[in-house]
Coordinates of C-alpha atoms and ligand atoms in Angstrom, one line a residue:
M1 CA 34.3 76.2 34.1
K2 CA 30.6 75.4 33.8
A3 CA 30.7 75.5 30.0
E4 CA 33.7 73.2 30.0
N5 CA 31.8 70.7 32.1
I6 CA 28.9 70.8 29.8
R7 CA 31.1 70.2 26.8
Q8 CA 32.8 67.3 28.5
N9 CA 29.4 65.8 29.5
T10 CA 28.1 66.1 26.0
E11 CA 31.3 64.5 24.7
N12 CA 30.9 61.6 27.1
R13 CA 27.3 61.1 26.3
Y14 CA 28.0 61.3 22.6
Q15 CA 30.7 58.6 22.8
K16 CA 28.5 56.4 25.0
D17 CA 25.4 56.9 22.8
K18 CA 27.4 55.9 19.7
T19 CA 28.6 52.5 21.1
V20 CA 25.1 51.8 22.4
Q21 CA 23.5 52.7 19.1
M22 CA 25.9 50.6 17.1
K23 CA 25.2 47.6 19.3
A24 CA 21.5 48.2 19.3
A25 CA 21.1 48.5 15.6
G26 CA 23.3 45.5 15.1
E27 CA 24.6 47.6 12.3
K28 CA 25.4 45.7 9.1
N29 CA 28.6 47.0 7.6
R30 CA 27.6 46.6 4.0
S31 CA 30.0 47.7 1.4
G32 CA 29.2 50.5 -1.1
L33 CA 28.8 47.9 -3.8
K34 CA 26.2 46.0 -1.8
V35 CA 24.3 49.1 -1.1
M36 CA 24.3 49.9 -4.8
A37 CA 23.2 46.4 -5.6
G38 CA 20.4 46.7 -3.1
L39 CA 19.3 50.1 -4.5
I40 CA 19.5 48.9 -8.1
G41 CA 17.5 45.9 -7.2
M42 CA 14.6 48.2 -6.6
I43 CA 14.6 49.5 -10.2
R44 CA 13.4 46.2 -11.7
P45 CA 9.8 47.4 -12.3
L46 CA 11.1 50.4 -14.2
L47 CA 13.9 48.8 -16.1
G48 CA 12.4 49.7 -19.5
F49 CA 12.6 53.4 -18.7
M50 CA 16.1 53.1 -17.4
L51 CA 17.3 51.5 -20.6
L52 CA 15.6 54.2 -22.6
A53 CA 17.3 56.9 -20.5
V54 CA 20.7 55.2 -21.0
L55 CA 20.2 54.9 -24.7
M56 CA 19.2 58.6 -25.0
G57 CA 22.0 59.7 -22.7
C58 CA 24.6 57.8 -24.8
T59 CA 23.4 59.1 -28.1
G60 CA 23.2 62.6 -26.7
N61 CA 26.7 62.6 -25.2
L62 CA 28.2 61.1 -28.3
M63 CA 26.6 63.8 -30.4
A64 CA 28.0 66.4 -28.1
T65 CA 31.5 65.0 -28.5
F66 CA 31.1 64.7 -32.3
I67 CA 30.0 68.3 -32.6
T68 CA 33.5 69.3 -31.6
V69 CA 35.1 66.4 -33.6
L70 CA 33.2 67.5 -36.7
G71 CA 34.3 71.0 -36.1
G72 CA 37.8 69.7 -36.2
Y73 CA 37.1 68.0 -39.5
G74 CA 35.6 71.2 -40.8
L75 CA 38.8 73.1 -40.0
L76 CA 40.9 70.4 -41.6
T77 CA 38.7 70.4 -44.7
A78 CA 39.0 74.2 -45.0
A79 CA 42.7 73.9 -44.7
G80 CA 42.7 71.2 -47.4
L81 CA 44.1 68.5 -45.1
Y82 CA 40.9 66.3 -45.1
E83 CA 38.6 65.3 -48.0
G84 CA 36.3 62.7 -46.5
M85 CA 33.3 64.9 -46.2
S86 CA 32.1 68.2 -47.8
L87 CA 31.9 71.3 -45.6
G88 CA 28.2 71.5 -46.3
L89 CA 27.7 67.9 -44.9
I90 CA 29.8 68.6 -41.9
F91 CA 27.9 71.8 -41.0
T92 CA 24.5 70.1 -41.5
C93 CA 25.6 67.3 -39.2
I94 CA 26.7 69.7 -36.6
L95 CA 23.4 71.5 -36.8
V96 CA 21.4 68.3 -36.6
F97 CA 23.5 67.0 -33.7
A98 CA 23.2 70.3 -31.8
V99 CA 19.4 70.3 -32.0
A100 CA 19.1 66.5 -31.3
R101 CA 21.5 66.8 -28.4
G102 CA 19.2 69.3 -26.6
I103 CA 16.1 67.2 -27.2
L104 CA 17.9 64.0 -26.1
R105 CA 19.3 65.6 -22.9
Y106 CA 15.8 66.8 -22.0
A107 CA 14.3 63.4 -22.7
E108 CA 17.0 61.5 -20.8
Q109 CA 16.7 63.8 -17.7
S110 CA 12.9 63.6 -17.7
S111 CA 12.9 59.8 -17.8
N112 CA 15.6 59.6 -15.1
H113 CA 13.5 61.8 -12.9
F114 CA 10.3 59.9 -13.7
I115 CA 12.1 56.8 -12.5
A116 CA 13.6 58.5 -9.5
F117 CA 10.3 59.9 -8.2
K118 CA 8.3 56.8 -8.9
L119 CA 10.9 54.8 -7.0
L120 CA 11.0 57.3 -4.1
A121 CA 7.2 56.9 -3.8
R122 CA 7.7 53.2 -3.6
I123 CA 10.5 53.4 -1.1
R124 CA 8.5 55.7 1.1
H125 CA 5.7 53.2 1.0
Q126 CA 8.1 50.4 2.0
V127 CA 9.6 52.5 4.8
F128 CA 6.2 53.2 6.3
A129 CA 5.4 49.5 6.0
A130 CA 8.7 48.8 7.8
L131 CA 7.9 51.2 10.5
R132 CA 4.5 49.6 11.0
R133 CA 6.3 46.2 11.4
L134 CA 8.8 47.6 13.8
A135 CA 6.5 49.7 15.9
P136 CA 5.8 50.2 18.7
A137 CA 9.1 48.7 20.1
K138 CA 11.2 50.8 17.6
L139 CA 9.3 54.0 18.3
S140 CA 9.6 53.6 22.0
G141 CA 13.4 54.0 21.7
S142 CA 15.3 57.2 21.6
E143 CA 15.7 57.1 17.8
K144 CA 12.8 59.3 16.7
G145 CA 15.0 62.0 15.3
N146 CA 17.0 59.4 13.3
L147 CA 13.8 58.0 11.9
I148 CA 12.6 61.4 10.9
S149 CA 15.8 62.0 9.0
I150 CA 15.5 58.6 7.3
I151 CA 11.9 59.4 6.3
T152 CA 12.7 62.9 5.1
S153 CA 16.2 63.6 3.9
D154 CA 17.6 60.1 3.4
I155 CA 14.9 59.0 1.1
E156 CA 15.1 62.4 -0.7
L157 CA 18.8 61.9 -1.3
L158 CA 18.2 58.7 -3.1
E159 CA 16.8 60.8 -5.9
V160 CA 20.4 61.6 -6.6
F161 CA 21.2 57.9 -7.0
Y162 CA 18.3 57.1 -9.2
A163 CA 18.2 60.2 -11.4
H164 CA 21.9 61.1 -11.5
T165 CA 24.0 58.0 -10.7
I166 CA 23.0 54.8 -12.3
S167 CA 22.4 56.0 -15.9
P168 CA 25.6 58.2 -15.8
I169 CA 27.6 55.1 -15.0
A170 CA 26.1 53.2 -17.9
I171 CA 26.5 56.2 -20.2
A172 CA 30.1 56.8 -19.2
V173 CA 31.0 53.1 -19.9
I174 CA 29.3 53.0 -23.2
T175 CA 30.5 56.3 -24.6
S176 CA 34.0 55.6 -23.5
V177 CA 34.0 52.3 -25.3
V178 CA 32.7 53.9 -28.5
M179 CA 35.3 56.7 -28.3
T180 CA 38.1 54.3 -27.6
V181 CA 37.1 52.3 -30.8
F182 CA 36.9 55.6 -32.7
I183 CA 40.3 56.8 -31.6
G184 CA 41.9 53.3 -31.7
R185 CA 41.0 52.9 -35.4
M186 CA 43.4 55.8 -36.2
H187 CA 46.1 54.1 -34.2
P188 CA 46.0 51.5 -31.5
A189 CA 48.4 53.4 -29.3
A190 CA 46.1 56.4 -29.4
G191 CA 43.3 54.1 -28.3
L192 CA 45.4 52.9 -25.4
V193 CA 46.0 56.5 -24.3
A194 CA 42.2 57.1 -24.4
V195 CA 41.5 54.0 -22.3
C196 CA 44.0 55.0 -19.7
G197 CA 42.5 58.5 -19.5
Y198 CA 38.9 57.2 -19.2
V199 CA 39.9 54.6 -16.6
L200 CA 41.7 57.2 -14.5
V201 CA 39.0 59.8 -14.6
G202 CA 36.0 57.5 -14.5
I203 CA 37.2 54.7 -12.2
V204 CA 40.5 55.4 -10.3
I205 CA 39.7 58.9 -9.2
P206 CA 36.1 58.3 -8.0
V207 CA 37.1 55.0 -6.2
L208 CA 40.0 56.7 -4.4
N209 CA 37.8 59.7 -3.6
S210 CA 35.0 57.6 -2.3
R211 CA 37.4 55.6 -0.2
A212 CA 38.8 58.8 1.3
G213 CA 35.4 60.1 2.1
A214 CA 33.5 56.9 2.9
G215 CA 33.5 57.3 6.7
S216 CA 32.7 61.0 6.5
G217 CA 29.5 60.4 4.4
K218 CA 28.0 58.0 6.8
K219 CA 29.2 60.1 9.8
Y220 CA 27.5 63.1 8.3
R221 CA 24.2 61.3 7.9
D222 CA 24.3 59.9 11.4
M223 CA 25.2 63.2 13.0
F224 CA 22.4 64.8 11.0
G225 CA 20.0 62.3 12.6
D226 CA 21.5 63.0 16.0
I227 CA 20.9 66.8 15.6
N228 CA 17.3 66.1 14.6
T229 CA 16.9 64.1 17.9
T230 CA 18.4 66.9 19.9
V231 CA 16.2 69.6 18.3
L232 CA 13.1 67.5 18.9
D233 CA 14.2 66.9 22.5
N234 CA 14.7 70.6 23.1
L235 CA 11.3 71.5 21.5
Y236 CA 9.4 68.9 23.5
G237 CA 11.2 69.6 26.7
L238 CA 11.1 73.4 26.4
E239 CA 9.2 73.9 29.6
E240 CA 11.6 71.6 31.6
I241 CA 14.6 73.4 30.1
L242 CA 13.3 76.8 31.2
Q243 CA 12.1 75.6 34.6
Y244 CA 15.4 74.0 35.5
G245 CA 17.7 76.6 34.0
Q246 CA 19.1 74.2 31.4
K247 CA 19.1 76.8 28.6
D248 CA 22.9 77.4 28.5
G249 CA 23.7 73.7 28.8
R250 CA 21.4 72.8 26.1
M251 CA 22.6 75.6 23.8
A252 CA 26.2 74.5 24.4
A253 CA 25.4 70.9 23.6
M254 CA 23.6 72.0 20.5
A255 CA 26.5 74.2 19.5
L256 CA 28.9 71.3 20.0
E257 CA 26.9 69.0 17.8
T258 CA 26.6 71.7 15.1
E259 CA 30.4 72.2 15.2
R260 CA 31.0 68.5 14.7
L261 CA 28.6 68.4 11.8
E262 CA 30.4 71.4 10.3
A263 CA 33.7 69.8 10.7
V264 CA 32.6 66.7 8.9
N265 CA 30.9 68.8 6.2
G266 CA 34.2 70.7 5.8
K267 CA 36.1 67.5 5.2
L268 CA 33.5 66.4 2.6
K269 CA 33.8 69.8 0.8
K270 CA 37.6 69.6 0.8
D271 CA 37.5 66.1 -0.7
E272 CA 35.2 67.5 -3.3
S273 CA 37.4 70.3 -4.4
R274 CA 40.5 68.0 -4.4
Q275 CA 38.6 65.6 -6.7
R276 CA 37.7 68.4 -9.1
I277 CA 41.2 69.7 -9.3
V278 CA 42.7 66.2 -9.8
T279 CA 40.1 65.4 -12.5
D280 CA 40.8 68.6 -14.5
W281 CA 44.6 68.0 -14.3
V282 CA 44.2 64.4 -15.5
I283 CA 42.0 65.5 -18.5
L284 CA 44.6 68.1 -19.5
L285 CA 47.4 65.5 -19.1
A286 CA 45.5 63.0 -21.3
G287 CA 45.2 65.7 -24.0
I288 CA 49.0 66.4 -23.8
V289 CA 50.0 62.7 -23.8
M290 CA 47.7 62.1 -26.8
A291 CA 49.3 65.0 -28.7
V292 CA 52.8 63.7 -27.9
V293 CA 51.9 60.1 -28.9
C294 CA 50.1 61.2 -32.1
G295 CA 52.9 63.6 -32.9
Y296 CA 55.4 60.8 -32.6
F297 CA 53.4 58.5 -34.9
V298 CA 52.8 61.2 -37.4
Q299 CA 56.5 61.9 -37.6
A300 CA 57.1 58.1 -37.9
G301 CA 54.7 58.1 -40.9
Q302 CA 52.3 55.7 -39.2
M303 CA 49.5 58.3 -39.0
R304 CA 48.3 61.2 -41.0
A305 CA 48.5 64.6 -39.4
A306 CA 44.7 65.1 -39.8
Q307 CA 44.1 61.9 -37.8
G308 CA 46.5 63.1 -35.1
V309 CA 44.5 66.3 -34.7
I310 CA 41.2 64.5 -34.7
C311 CA 42.5 62.1 -31.9
V312 CA 43.5 65.1 -29.7
I313 CA 40.2 66.9 -30.3
A314 CA 38.2 63.6 -29.7
I315 CA 39.9 62.8 -26.4
M316 CA 39.6 66.4 -25.1
S317 CA 36.0 66.7 -25.9
S318 CA 34.9 63.2 -24.8
F319 CA 35.5 63.4 -21.0
G320 CA 32.0 64.8 -20.2
P321 CA 30.4 61.5 -19.1
T322 CA 33.5 60.2 -17.2
A323 CA 34.1 63.6 -15.5
A324 CA 30.5 63.6 -14.4
L325 CA 31.1 60.1 -12.9
S326 CA 34.1 61.4 -11.1
A327 CA 32.1 64.3 -9.7
L328 CA 29.4 61.9 -8.6
S329 CA 31.8 60.2 -6.2
N330 CA 31.5 63.2 -3.9
N331 CA 27.7 62.8 -3.6
L332 CA 28.1 59.0 -3.7
N333 CA 29.2 58.9 -0.1
H334 CA 26.2 60.9 1.0
T335 CA 23.9 58.8 -1.3
L336 CA 25.3 55.5 -0.2
A337 CA 25.1 56.4 3.4
S338 CA 21.5 57.3 3.0
G339 CA 20.9 54.2 1.0
R340 CA 22.5 52.1 3.7
R341 CA 20.3 53.6 6.4
V342 CA 17.2 53.1 4.3
L343 CA 18.1 49.5 3.5
D344 CA 19.0 48.8 7.1
L345 CA 15.6 50.0 8.2
L346 CA 13.8 48.0 5.5
E347 CA 15.6 44.9 6.5
E348 CA 15.5 45.3 10.3
T349 CA 13.9 42.4 12.0
P350 CA 11.0 43.5 14.2
V351 CA 10.9 42.6 17.9
V352 CA 7.6 41.0 17.1
T353 CA 6.4 39.8 13.7
E354 CA 2.9 40.5 12.6
I355 CA 0.8 37.4 12.4
T356 CA -1.5 36.8 9.5
G357 CA -3.3 33.6 8.6
G358 CA -3.1 32.5 12.2
E359 CA -5.9 31.8 14.7
A360 CA -8.9 33.9 15.5
V361 CA -8.9 35.4 19.0
S362 CA -11.4 33.6 21.3
S363 CA -13.2 34.9 24.3
G364 CA -12.6 33.5 27.7
D365 CA -9.9 33.6 30.3
I366 CA -6.7 35.5 29.7
H367 CA -4.1 33.2 31.2
C368 CA -0.5 34.1 31.9
A369 CA 1.6 31.1 32.8
D370 CA 5.2 31.5 34.0
V371 CA 5.7 34.6 32.0
S372 CA 9.2 36.1 32.1
F373 CA 10.3 39.2 30.2
S374 CA 13.1 41.8 30.1
Y375 CA 13.7 44.7 27.6
K376 CA 16.6 44.1 25.3
D377 CA 17.3 47.7 24.6
A378 CA 20.6 49.2 23.7
G379 CA 22.3 45.8 23.3
A380 CA 22.3 45.2 27.0
E381 CA 19.6 43.2 28.7
T382 CA 17.8 44.9 31.6
A383 CA 17.2 42.9 34.7
G384 CA 14.0 40.8 34.4
V385 CA 11.0 43.0 34.5
L386 CA 8.7 40.0 34.9
E387 CA 9.8 36.7 36.3
N388 CA 7.6 33.6 36.4
F389 CA 4.5 35.7 36.5
N390 CA 1.3 33.6 36.8
Y391 CA -2.3 35.0 36.7
T392 CA -5.7 34.4 35.1
F393 CA -7.9 37.3 34.2
T394 CA -11.5 35.9 34.1
P395 CA -14.2 37.5 31.9
N396 CA -17.1 39.7 33.0
R397 CA -15.0 41.3 35.8
I398 CA -12.9 44.3 36.6
H399 CA -9.4 43.2 37.6
G400 CA -7.3 45.8 39.4
I401 CA -3.5 45.8 39.3
L402 CA -1.5 47.4 42.1
G403 CA 2.2 47.7 42.5
K404 CA 5.0 50.1 43.1
S405 CA 6.3 52.3 40.2
G406 CA 8.5 50.4 37.8
C407 CA 7.4 46.9 38.9
G408 CA 6.2 46.1 35.4
K409 CA 2.5 46.9 35.3
S410 CA 2.6 48.7 32.0
T411 CA 4.9 46.1 30.7
L412 CA 2.4 43.4 31.5
L413 CA -0.3 45.3 29.5
K414 CA 2.2 45.7 26.6
L415 CA 2.8 41.9 26.6
L416 CA -1.0 41.3 26.6
M417 CA -1.1 43.6 23.5
R418 CA 1.8 41.6 22.1
F419 CA 3.8 44.8 21.6
Y420 CA 6.6 42.6 22.8
E421 CA 6.9 38.8 23.0
T422 CA 7.5 37.0 26.3
D423 CA 11.0 35.5 26.8
D424 CA 9.5 32.6 28.6
G425 CA 6.1 31.3 29.5
K426 CA 2.8 31.7 27.7
I427 CA 0.0 34.1 27.4
N428 CA -3.3 32.6 26.2
Y429 CA -6.6 34.2 25.2
G430 CA -9.3 31.6 25.7
G431 CA -6.9 28.9 25.0
A432 CA -5.3 30.4 22.0
D433 CA -1.6 31.3 22.3
V434 CA -1.1 35.0 21.8
N435 CA 1.8 34.4 19.5
R436 CA -0.5 32.5 17.1
I437 CA -3.4 34.9 17.0
N438 CA -3.8 37.2 14.0
T439 CA -2.3 40.5 15.1
T440 CA -5.1 42.7 13.7
A441 CA -7.7 40.5 15.3
L442 CA -5.9 40.7 18.6
R443 CA -5.6 44.5 18.6
N444 CA -9.3 44.7 17.6
H445 CA -10.2 42.5 20.5
I446 CA -8.6 44.9 23.0
A447 CA -9.0 48.5 23.8
Y448 CA -5.9 49.8 25.4
V449 CA -5.7 53.2 27.2
T450 CA -2.0 54.0 27.6
Q451 CA -0.5 56.0 30.4
D452 CA -0.2 59.0 28.2
T453 CA -2.7 59.6 25.5
F454 CA -1.5 60.9 22.2
L455 CA -3.7 63.4 20.4
F456 CA -3.5 64.1 16.7
H457 CA -3.7 67.5 15.0
D458 CA -7.3 66.9 14.0
T459 CA -10.8 67.5 15.2
I460 CA -11.8 66.2 18.6
E461 CA -14.4 64.0 16.8
N462 CA -11.7 62.4 14.6
N463 CA -9.4 62.1 17.6
I464 CA -12.0 59.9 19.3
R465 CA -12.9 58.2 16.1
V466 CA -9.4 56.7 15.6
A467 CA -10.7 53.9 17.8
R468 CA -13.3 52.9 15.3
E469 CA -13.2 54.7 11.9
D470 CA -16.7 53.9 10.8
A471 CA -18.3 55.1 14.0
S472 CA -21.2 57.5 13.6
R473 CA -21.3 61.0 15.2
D474 CA -23.9 59.6 17.7
A475 CA -21.5 56.7 18.7
V476 CA -18.7 59.2 19.2
V477 CA -20.9 61.4 21.4
A478 CA -22.1 58.4 23.4
A479 CA -18.5 57.3 24.1
A480 CA -17.6 60.9 25.1
K481 CA -20.5 61.0 27.5
K482 CA -19.3 57.7 29.1
A483 CA -15.8 59.2 29.5
S484 CA -17.3 62.3 31.0
I485 CA -15.7 64.6 28.4
H486 CA -18.9 65.5 26.4
D487 CA -19.7 68.6 28.5
F488 CA -16.2 70.0 28.0
I489 CA -16.3 69.4 24.3
M490 CA -19.7 71.1 24.0
S491 CA -18.3 74.1 25.9
L492 CA -15.8 74.7 23.1
P493 CA -16.8 77.2 20.4
K494 CA -16.8 74.5 17.6
G495 CA -17.8 71.6 19.8
Y496 CA -16.7 68.2 18.3
D497 CA -15.3 70.0 15.3
T498 CA -12.7 71.9 17.3
R499 CA -9.3 71.1 16.0
L500 CA -6.8 70.1 18.7
G501 CA -4.0 72.0 16.9
E502 CA -6.0 75.2 17.5
L503 CA -6.1 74.4 21.2
G504 CA -2.3 74.0 21.2
D505 CA -1.3 72.9 24.7
H506 CA -4.4 74.3 26.2
I507 CA -6.0 70.9 26.7
S508 CA -5.4 69.7 30.2
G509 CA -3.9 66.4 31.2
G510 CA -7.2 65.2 32.5
E511 CA -9.1 66.2 29.4
K512 CA -6.5 64.3 27.3
Q513 CA -7.0 61.2 29.5
R514 CA -10.7 61.4 29.1
I515 CA -10.4 61.5 25.3
G516 CA -8.2 58.4 25.6
I517 CA -10.9 56.7 27.6
A518 CA -13.6 57.8 25.2
R519 CA -11.6 56.0 22.5
A520 CA -11.6 52.9 24.5
F521 CA -15.4 53.0 25.0
L522 CA -15.9 53.6 21.3
H523 CA -13.6 50.8 20.3
D524 CA -16.2 48.5 21.9
S525 CA -14.0 45.4 22.4
E526 CA -14.2 42.5 24.7
V527 CA -11.0 43.3 26.6
I528 CA -10.3 46.8 28.0
L529 CA -6.8 47.6 29.4
L530 CA -6.5 50.8 31.3
D531 CA -3.1 52.1 32.5
E532 CA -3.7 54.7 35.2
P533 CA -6.7 56.1 33.3
T534 CA -7.8 58.5 36.0
S535 CA -4.5 59.7 37.4
N536 CA -5.2 63.3 36.3
I537 CA -9.0 63.3 36.8
D538 CA -10.9 64.9 39.6
S539 CA -13.1 62.7 41.8
L540 CA -16.4 63.9 40.2
N541 CA -15.4 63.0 36.7
E542 CA -13.7 59.9 37.9
G543 CA -17.0 58.8 39.5
I544 CA -18.8 59.2 36.2
I545 CA -16.1 57.3 34.2
L546 CA -16.0 54.5 36.8
S547 CA -19.7 54.0 36.8
S548 CA -19.7 53.8 33.0
L549 CA -16.9 51.3 33.2
K550 CA -18.8 49.2 35.7
K551 CA -21.8 49.1 33.3
E552 CA -19.5 48.1 30.4
A553 CA -17.7 45.5 32.4
D554 CA -20.7 43.1 32.4
D555 CA -19.7 41.2 29.3
R556 CA -16.1 42.2 29.1
T557 CA -12.7 41.7 30.7
V558 CA -11.4 44.9 32.2
I559 CA -7.9 45.2 33.5
L560 CA -7.2 48.4 35.4
V561 CA -3.8 49.6 36.6
S562 CA -4.0 52.3 39.2
H563 CA -2.3 53.7 42.3
R564 CA -5.6 55.4 43.4
A565 CA -7.6 53.7 46.1
S566 CA -10.8 55.4 44.7
T567 CA -10.3 53.9 41.3
M568 CA -9.3 50.5 42.7
G569 CA -12.6 50.5 44.6
I570 CA -14.5 49.2 41.5
A571 CA -12.1 46.3 41.0
Q572 CA -13.6 42.9 41.8
D573 CA -10.2 41.2 42.0
V574 CA -7.0 42.9 42.9
L575 CA -3.6 41.6 41.8
R576 CA -0.6 42.9 43.8
M577 CA 2.6 42.8 41.7
Ligands
LIG1 N1 11.1 50.4 26.3 C1 11.8 50.1 27.4 N2 13.1 49.7 27.4 C2 13.8 49.4 28.4 N3 13.3 49.3 29.7 C3 12.0 49.7 29.9 C4 11.2 50.1 28.8 N4 10.0 50.4 29.2 C5 10.0 50.2 30.6 N5 11.2 49.8 31.0 C6 11.7 49.4 32.3 O1 11.0 48.3 32.8 C7 10.6 48.4 34.1 C8 9.0 48.3 34.2 O2 8.4 49.4 33.6 P1 6.9 49.6 33.5 O3 6.6 50.7 32.7 O4 6.2 48.3 33.2 O5 6.6 49.9 35.1 P2 5.2 50.3 35.8 O6 4.9 49.2 36.8 O7 4.1 50.5 34.8 O8 5.5 51.6 36.5 P3 4.6 53.0 36.8 O9 3.7 52.6 37.9 O10 5.6 54.0 37.1 O11 3.9 53.3 35.5 C9 11.0 49.8 34.6 O12 12.2 49.5 35.3 C10 11.3 50.5 33.3 O13 12.4 51.4 33.5
LIG2 MG1 3.2 52.1 34.1

């Protein structure tokens, strides 16, 4: 019974999440062709290499076909049915083609991969730039797993597109045209049979196959992203899961997601084998039809027997590039789904746009006038978090903010950081509108200690230094002293060089917070925003931090959110929200 409930819950959550995600992402339903065009557009800087790869691919494939065709001529010559070339010339040509074919294949593949990996590097760069634009609003959502699968597997899959899709399409088109002309010169009807064969194998089958599997490809990629999210959730939440006996439920949910993924994967594999079987049959059929047609015209005296044989050999040995194209359609669904997700991310409009070439940030009052704001997550607007909020934070003072949980204190700090833009009203720094101040300058002007400090897998020193990269060791130590964390750091065997990864989870909540505060002291900016900075810190250490803060506040604006009366004690003004 319990397992059944869990399954049902997972099912409901899954359906709900899907609609919410679709709305949130404002998903563009771009067609496969548009995705291809978007991806091809990125090749421009490497067009020369692409043309070279296509040229080598065409020559190589034609040589491979003509090795068989020349073999046919050889047999006909030996049988005395053909006199156009000597046997010696034919075998020399076959030998040269065979060697050249190998070299050309290698060169084609290596330039394709050169293009692919150069492009992947560029795309990764663009994706990280996009994440920078979209953060932090994007990263605060529940989409981390999805983002991870875009950064890792989706971009990786585009290799298939750049190395194994574009040039094969061009190669298939060009070699098919050449072979049609070659066969058509013997008899137009034979040429027509060839065209039909190439179009069926190279266009009709892949298009139908893609169409049949289009939904599954995208579904597979999306589900893969969802599983990533679930795995991350389970890893991060391991302690809660064990504590509250959620193990079975979580396992069942995970199993259900895996089952779904397997089902979609199964469908994709089925499509793939069907495509292969149909392609092989069509190639065989083309050979038979060609033999019948040529036989008819040979009988009718419109074609020589040798020509008929060559036509059949030529068509049977020339399906390599088109068959490869047909096989591509299986991966194409995966590839286009990945391409679509990458392009969507690259083109997503950020909640706030970075400002460059705007105003410098000026000192003075921070003035909030009639500020209203609500989160527009998940397509549905939440009720107003802030409504007509008015307040002025004057410099050289410590401003305390009190208010019940969820009333919007952290949100106000995020608006001051311009992580989000206000819906209505204005925030001004010394008269300059926050929406016109250069973003980098604004963030440099403010030190922001969030409610939970994130620590990187790096040394403690570097973890503090993220606040000011050029800071000396002495400055880092001074900041650590102000944040009352120096003694703790010195008690570690490697002191400031201790890597936080080595400590694992052994660092306490209060120690983490103090490292966050040390960062703020090191950042040395005019405005300091502190969101519950001392919630996990004992009164002795709190006292040290607060007295450092008091000294620092002399020529700064400090805004301090706290529920603790002892912390609020140092505030000179208190705002009740
Ligand atoms: N990224 C978000 N998307 C949607 N809603 C959010 C988001 N962040 C916060 N909220 C909601 O906005 C409201 C205000 O949140 P906020 O974090 O500002 O509260 P707070 O006053 O800092 O509370 P606390 O004292 O518990 O830290 C809450 O109802 C919260 O659920
Ligand atoms: Mg808060």
